[in-house]
Amino acid sequence: MSTAGPSQGANCVPSGGSAAAAAASVGAHPPAALRTAGLSKQFGAFKAASDVTLAFPQGARHALIGPNGAGKTTLINLLTGALAPTSGDVFLGDDRITAFPQHQRVKLGMTRTFQINTLFAGLTVLESVVLAVCERKGRAGVWHRTVAKERDETAEALALLDLLRLAAEANELTRNLPYGKQRLVEIALALATRPRILLLDEPAAGIPAAESADLFGVIAALPRDVTILFIEHDMELVFRFAERITVLVGGKVLVEGTPAEIAADPRVREVYLGEAQHG
């Protein structure tokens, strides 16, 4: 998760309508919540991403899929600023953010989770989320007030836990939770930043199949003011929960479409059949 916060302790302290209607009447579309233009990343002679141009409207539930080495995580790293592109641009709404560092992108509303959980193991679920809320508000880092005294932040954290079906675990230490619940806690920490864009890197990784569908059900039900882009290898989950899918192969966009269009595309079947034959 892109936000920063103390790893131990549970303390938190201060530190035109008419124009829009006219546009809608002629069928104009609002700018994409997130888009790329000719985004490329090269490591020596290796092209990890090549001329990737994509657009994700507000409220999208969009999956990135592709065989191993397709460039999926590289693309997420380019979007979040973990990697600088060799060429091309990233836009958040109308703002070009290509040169912005990761922490600035978080402040502008872009948050990610990782394949491996990064949680406050010694804190309760509620304490962890309160700290993330405090971090967003600039109220973390000085130690003379406890989390219990942060009433507004606690109320916000409890609302997030309720949204993610974690209210019953609020007072449990995060390290004692089953892995699927830990993944939900990480999503709660991400949502505490109030993201416009939520990027999920294999959210179901390591979760038993019986729990992964529940996890994705919670993700899919998040408010539509949050645009969700996720990487996932479980195709059953992808085709069940994504509304659009982009297939990457060799760092390039092979095809994009609805789940039905992707399932029927012979190029996609060829890519995955070839991977299965050589796996």
Tab-separated table of N, CA and C in Angstrom, residues 94-192:
chain	number	residue	atom	x	y	z
A	94	ASP	N	-7.506	15.281	-16.089
A	94	ASP	CA	-6.862	16.126	-17.097
A	94	ASP	C	-5.407	16.419	-16.778
A	95	ASP	N	-4.925	15.969	-15.614
A	95	ASP	CA	-3.588	16.340	-15.146
A	95	ASP	C	-2.545	15.326	-15.588
A	96	ARG	N	-1.498	15.808	-16.228
A	96	ARG	CA	-0.381	14.936	-16.589
A	96	ARG	C	0.494	14.738	-15.358
A	97	ILE	N	0.616	13.500	-14.904
A	97	ILE	CA	1.321	13.201	-13.654
A	97	ILE	C	2.561	12.343	-13.902
A	98	THR	N	3.017	12.296	-15.136
A	98	THR	CA	4.109	11.402	-15.513
A	98	THR	C	5.331	11.550	-14.621
A	99	ALA	N	5.668	12.776	-14.237
A	99	ALA	CA	6.884	13.024	-13.452
A	99	ALA	C	6.618	13.070	-11.950
A	100	PHE	N	5.378	12.853	-11.525
A	100	PHE	CA	5.064	12.965	-10.100
A	100	PHE	C	5.584	11.751	-9.336
A	101	PRO	N	6.151	11.938	-8.137
A	101	PRO	CA	6.575	10.803	-7.313
A	101	PRO	C	5.366	10.071	-6.733
A	102	GLN	N	5.624	8.898	-6.172
A	102	GLN	CA	4.532	8.057	-5.680
A	102	GLN	C	3.677	8.751	-4.631
A	103	HIS	N	4.317	9.402	-3.656
A	103	HIS	CA	3.540	9.989	-2.559
A	103	HIS	C	2.629	11.108	-3.054
A	104	GLN	N	3.065	11.824	-4.084
A	104	GLN	CA	2.224	12.886	-4.618
A	104	GLN	C	1.012	12.312	-5.360
A	105	ARG	N	1.211	11.182	-6.031
A	105	ARG	CA	0.091	10.520	-6.709
A	105	ARG	C	-0.930	10.017	-5.699
A	106	VAL	N	-0.450	9.530	-4.544
A	106	VAL	CA	-1.369	9.110	-3.488
A	106	VAL	C	-2.211	10.296	-3.023
A	107	LYS	N	-1.570	11.438	-2.825
A	107	LYS	CA	-2.307	12.618	-2.376
A	107	LYS	C	-3.331	13.074	-3.411
A	108	LEU	N	-3.061	12.807	-4.684
A	108	LEU	CA	-3.993	13.172	-5.745
A	108	LEU	C	-5.093	12.131	-5.949
A	109	GLY	N	-4.980	10.995	-5.239
A	109	GLY	CA	-6.072	10.036	-5.297
A	109	GLY	C	-5.765	8.699	-5.933
A	110	MET	N	-4.479	8.358	-6.095
A	110	MET	CA	-4.122	7.059	-6.676
A	110	MET	C	-3.445	6.202	-5.612
A	111	THR	N	-4.033	5.053	-5.312
A	111	THR	CA	-3.518	4.169	-4.276
A	111	THR	C	-3.459	2.747	-4.804
A	112	ARG	N	-2.457	1.994	-4.344
A	112	ARG	CA	-2.317	0.610	-4.788
A	112	ARG	C	-2.149	-0.319	-3.608
A	113	THR	N	-2.428	-1.595	-3.853
A	113	THR	CA	-2.035	-2.652	-2.942
A	113	THR	C	-1.035	-3.538	-3.671
A	114	PHE	N	-0.381	-4.410	-2.904
A	114	PHE	CA	0.673	-5.253	-3.451
A	114	PHE	C	0.304	-6.723	-3.318
A	115	GLN	N	1.088	-7.569	-3.988
A	115	GLN	CA	0.847	-9.008	-3.922
A	115	GLN	C	1.083	-9.543	-2.520
A	116	ILE	N	2.004	-8.914	-1.772
A	116	ILE	CA	2.325	-9.334	-0.411
A	116	ILE	C	1.793	-8.284	0.555
A	117	ASN	N	1.080	-8.713	1.585
A	117	ASN	CA	0.503	-7.775	2.533
A	117	ASN	C	1.565	-6.937	3.229
A	118	THR	N	1.263	-5.664	3.443
A	118	THR	CA	2.131	-4.769	4.205
A	118	THR	C	1.272	-4.138	5.294
A	119	LEU	N	1.162	-4.839	6.436
A	119	LEU	CA	0.254	-4.434	7.494
A	119	LEU	C	1.008	-4.113	8.779
A	120	PHE	N	0.284	-3.500	9.737
A	120	PHE	CA	0.817	-3.224	11.060
A	120	PHE	C	0.537	-4.448	11.927
A	121	ALA	N	1.455	-5.382	11.954
A	121	ALA	CA	1.177	-6.688	12.565
A	121	ALA	C	0.846	-6.590	14.043
A	122	GLY	N	1.432	-5.618	14.761
A	122	GLY	CA	1.222	-5.513	16.192
A	122	GLY	C	0.046	-4.661	16.600
A	123	LEU	N	-0.711	-4.156	15.642
A	123	LEU	CA	-1.874	-3.326	15.936
A	123	LEU	C	-3.160	-4.079	15.646
A	124	THR	N	-4.232	-3.609	16.236
A	124	THR	CA	-5.531	-4.157	15.883
A	124	THR	C	-5.932	-3.635	14.509
A	125	VAL	N	-6.951	-4.265	13.953
A	125	VAL	CA	-7.473	-3.826	12.657
A	125	VAL	C	-7.924	-2.367	12.735
A	126	LEU	N	-8.672	-2.024	13.779
A	126	LEU	CA	-9.178	-0.660	13.918
A	126	LEU	C	-8.037	0.334	14.077
A	127	GLU	N	-7.061	0.029	14.924
A	127	GLU	CA	-5.923	0.931	15.110
A	127	GLU	C	-5.196	1.170	13.793
A	128	SER	N	-5.036	0.107	13.008
A	128	SER	CA	-4.328	0.235	11.732
A	128	SER	C	-5.049	1.197	10.798
A	129	VAL	N	-6.364	1.054	10.696
A	129	VAL	CA	-7.114	1.889	9.765
A	129	VAL	C	-7.194	3.323	10.277
A	130	VAL	N	-7.341	3.498	11.600
A	130	VAL	CA	-7.329	4.855	12.158
A	130	VAL	C	-6.015	5.551	11.830
A	131	LEU	N	-4.907	4.838	11.953
A	131	LEU	CA	-3.605	5.430	11.628
A	131	LEU	C	-3.532	5.844	10.166
A	132	ALA	N	-4.094	5.024	9.280
A	132	ALA	CA	-4.091	5.373	7.857
A	132	ALA	C	-4.935	6.623	7.598
A	133	VAL	N	-6.068	6.743	8.286
A	133	VAL	CA	-6.893	7.946	8.154
A	133	VAL	C	-6.123	9.164	8.672
A	134	CYS	N	-5.459	9.002	9.814
A	134	CYS	CA	-4.667	10.092	10.383
A	134	CYS	C	-3.536	10.505	9.450
A	135	GLU	N	-2.914	9.527	8.806
A	135	GLU	CA	-1.835	9.831	7.862
A	135	GLU	C	-2.355	10.698	6.726
A	136	ARG	N	-3.529	10.362	6.206
A	136	ARG	CA	-4.115	11.173	5.131
A	136	ARG	C	-4.365	12.608	5.577
A	137	LYS	N	-4.755	12.773	6.823
A	137	LYS	CA	-5.081	14.095	7.348
A	137	LYS	C	-3.862	14.837	7.882
A	138	GLY	N	-2.682	14.203	7.811
A	138	GLY	CA	-1.476	14.835	8.340
A	138	GLY	C	-1.421	14.853	9.849
A	139	ARG	N	-2.050	13.860	10.469
A	139	ARG	CA	-2.137	13.822	11.930
A	139	ARG	C	-1.345	12.652	12.530
A	140	ALA	N	-0.376	12.147	11.808
A	140	ALA	CA	0.438	11.046	12.328
A	140	ALA	C	1.870	11.519	12.528
A	141	GLY	N	2.545	10.991	13.541
A	141	GLY	CA	3.961	11.256	13.693
A	141	GLY	C	4.366	11.860	15.012
A	142	VAL	N	3.442	12.401	15.806
A	142	VAL	CA	3.749	12.919	17.135
A	142	VAL	C	2.985	12.060	18.131
A	143	TRP	N	3.512	11.915	19.319
A	143	TRP	CA	3.112	10.768	20.132
A	143	TRP	C	2.394	11.109	21.435
A	144	HIS	N	1.779	12.296	21.580
A	144	HIS	CA	1.148	12.570	22.873
A	144	HIS	C	-0.365	12.373	22.854
A	145	ARG	N	-0.936	11.907	21.752
A	145	ARG	CA	-2.358	11.541	21.724
A	145	ARG	C	-2.494	10.110	21.226
A	146	THR	N	-3.432	9.384	21.786
A	146	THR	CA	-3.648	8.001	21.364
A	146	THR	C	-4.737	7.935	20.306
A	147	VAL	N	-4.770	6.819	19.610
A	147	VAL	CA	-5.807	6.590	18.606
A	147	VAL	C	-7.195	6.714	19.220
A	148	ALA	N	-7.344	6.257	20.456
A	148	ALA	CA	-8.661	6.290	21.102
A	148	ALA	C	-9.223	7.701	21.206
A	149	LYS	N	-8.364	8.714	21.219
A	149	LYS	CA	-8.824	10.093	21.332
A	149	LYS	C	-9.188	10.715	19.988
A	150	GLU	N	-8.922	10.021	18.917
A	150	GLU	CA	-9.224	10.545	17.582
A	150	GLU	C	-10.616	10.083	17.163
A	151	ARG	N	-11.641	10.768	17.656
A	151	ARG	CA	-13.012	10.284	17.490
A	151	ARG	C	-13.480	10.330	16.046
A	152	ASP	N	-13.220	11.425	15.346
A	152	ASP	CA	-13.662	11.517	13.957
A	152	ASP	C	-12.983	10.465	13.096
A	153	GLU	N	-11.678	10.288	13.322
A	153	GLU	CA	-10.920	9.314	12.544
A	153	GLU	C	-11.375	7.893	12.861
A	154	THR	N	-11.700	7.646	14.136
A	154	THR	CA	-12.190	6.329	14.519
A	154	THR	C	-13.543	6.037	13.869
A	155	ALA	N	-14.407	7.032	13.832
A	155	ALA	CA	-15.710	6.845	13.191
A	155	ALA	C	-15.548	6.543	11.706
A	156	GLU	N	-14.623	7.242	11.048
A	156	GLU	CA	-14.381	6.984	9.625
A	156	GLU	C	-13.829	5.576	9.424
A	157	ALA	N	-12.899	5.181	10.295
A	157	ALA	CA	-12.307	3.842	10.182
A	157	ALA	C	-13.363	2.760	10.395
A	158	LEU	N	-14.239	2.946	11.369
A	158	LEU	CA	-15.293	1.954	11.615
A	158	LEU	C	-16.230	1.845	10.418
A	159	ALA	N	-16.518	2.969	9.771
A	159	ALA	CA	-17.369	2.927	8.583
A	159	ALA	C	-16.706	2.129	7.466
A	160	LEU	N	-15.387	2.285	7.308
A	160	LEU	CA	-14.660	1.509	6.299
A	160	LEU	C	-14.696	0.018	6.626
A	161	LEU	N	-14.489	-0.312	7.902
A	161	LEU	CA	-14.514	-1.716	8.287
A	161	LEU	C	-15.889	-2.323	8.050
A	162	ASP	N	-16.922	-1.550	8.296
A	162	ASP	CA	-18.273	-2.033	8.031
A	162	ASP	C	-18.485	-2.261	6.537
A	163	LEU	N	-17.990	-1.329	5.714
A	163	LEU	CA	-18.105	-1.458	4.260
A	163	LEU	C	-17.439	-2.731	3.765
A	164	LEU	N	-16.303	-3.073	4.368
A	164	LEU	CA	-15.525	-4.226	3.937
A	164	LEU	C	-15.824	-5.491	4.748
A	165	ARG	N	-16.892	-5.443	5.522
A	165	ARG	CA	-17.331	-6.596	6.307
A	165	ARG	C	-16.262	-7.047	7.301
A	166	LEU	N	-15.609	-6.081	7.916
A	166	LEU	CA	-14.549	-6.359	8.877
A	166	LEU	C	-14.887	-5.851	10.272
A	167	ALA	N	-16.117	-5.390	10.476
A	167	ALA	CA	-16.467	-4.799	11.767
A	167	ALA	C	-16.265	-5.794	12.913
A	168	ALA	N	-16.541	-7.054	12.683
A	168	ALA	CA	-16.405	-8.062	13.737
A	168	ALA	C	-14.955	-8.292	14.130
A	169	GLU	N	-14.043	-7.928	13.237
A	169	GLU	CA	-12.614	-8.142	13.507
A	169	GLU	C	-11.914	-6.861	13.957
A	170	ALA	N	-12.641	-5.798	14.259
A	170	ALA	CA	-12.043	-4.489	14.540
A	170	ALA	C	-10.989	-4.545	15.641
A	171	ASN	N	-11.213	-5.355	16.663
A	171	ASN	CA	-10.302	-5.381	17.804
A	171	ASN	C	-9.325	-6.549	17.784
A	172	GLU	N	-9.272	-7.258	16.656
A	172	GLU	CA	-8.307	-8.349	16.491
A	172	GLU	C	-6.969	-7.801	16.013
A	173	LEU	N	-5.867	-8.388	16.486
A	173	LEU	CA	-4.562	-8.040	15.930
A	173	LEU	C	-4.512	-8.498	14.472
A	174	THR	N	-3.966	-7.676	13.616
A	174	THR	CA	-3.954	-8.033	12.196
A	174	THR	C	-3.188	-9.326	11.948
A	175	ARG	N	-2.151	-9.581	12.729
A	175	ARG	CA	-1.364	-10.794	12.500
A	175	ARG	C	-2.141	-12.060	12.819
A	176	ASN	N	-3.228	-11.944	13.565
A	176	ASN	CA	-4.011	-13.120	13.931
A	176	ASN	C	-5.134	-13.426	12.948
A	177	LEU	N	-5.311	-12.581	11.942
A	177	LEU	CA	-6.401	-12.781	10.987
A	177	LEU	C	-6.020	-13.812	9.931
A	178	PRO	N	-7.005	-14.558	9.399
A	178	PRO	CA	-6.713	-15.393	8.227
A	178	PRO	C	-6.308	-14.505	7.060
A	179	TYR	N	-5.608	-15.116	6.104
A	179	TYR	CA	-4.985	-14.326	5.046
A	179	TYR	C	-5.998	-13.525	4.233
A	180	GLY	N	-7.155	-14.112	3.966
A	180	GLY	CA	-8.168	-13.392	3.201
A	180	GLY	C	-8.617	-12.124	3.902
A	181	LYS	N	-8.768	-12.186	5.228
A	181	LYS	CA	-9.138	-11.003	5.995
A	181	LYS	C	-8.005	-9.977	5.995
A	182	GLN	N	-6.767	-10.460	6.031
A	182	GLN	CA	-5.639	-9.532	5.959
A	182	GLN	C	-5.645	-8.755	4.643
A	183	ARG	N	-6.013	-9.434	3.570
A	183	ARG	CA	-6.100	-8.736	2.279
A	183	ARG	C	-7.162	-7.643	2.331
A	184	LEU	N	-8.267	-7.924	2.992
A	184	LEU	CA	-9.308	-6.909	3.133
A	184	LEU	C	-8.835	-5.739	3.993
A	185	VAL	N	-8.035	-6.030	5.015
A	185	VAL	CA	-7.480	-4.935	5.832
A	185	VAL	C	-6.588	-4.049	4.976
A	186	GLU	N	-5.783	-4.654	4.123
A	186	GLU	CA	-4.931	-3.830	3.262
A	186	GLU	C	-5.776	-2.959	2.335
A	187	ILE	N	-6.878	-3.498	1.836
A	187	ILE	CA	-7.767	-2.685	1.010
A	187	ILE	C	-8.382	-1.559	1.844
A	188	ALA	N	-8.712	-1.851	3.113
A	188	ALA	CA	-9.225	-0.803	4.001
A	188	ALA	C	-8.189	0.304	4.177
A	189	LEU	N	-6.922	-0.064	4.346
A	189	LEU	CA	-5.860	0.940	4.471
A	189	LEU	C	-5.757	1.780	3.198
A	190	ALA	N	-5.910	1.116	2.054
A	190	ALA	CA	-5.872	1.854	0.790
A	190	ALA	C	-7.052	2.813	0.688
A	191	LEU	N	-8.253	2.349	1.060
A	191	LEU	CA	-9.437	3.193	0.969
A	191	LEU	C	-9.388	4.350	1.959
A	192	ALA	N	-8.631	4.198	3.039
A	192	ALA	CA	-8.492	5.282	4.011
A	192	ALA	C	-7.823	6.510	3.405
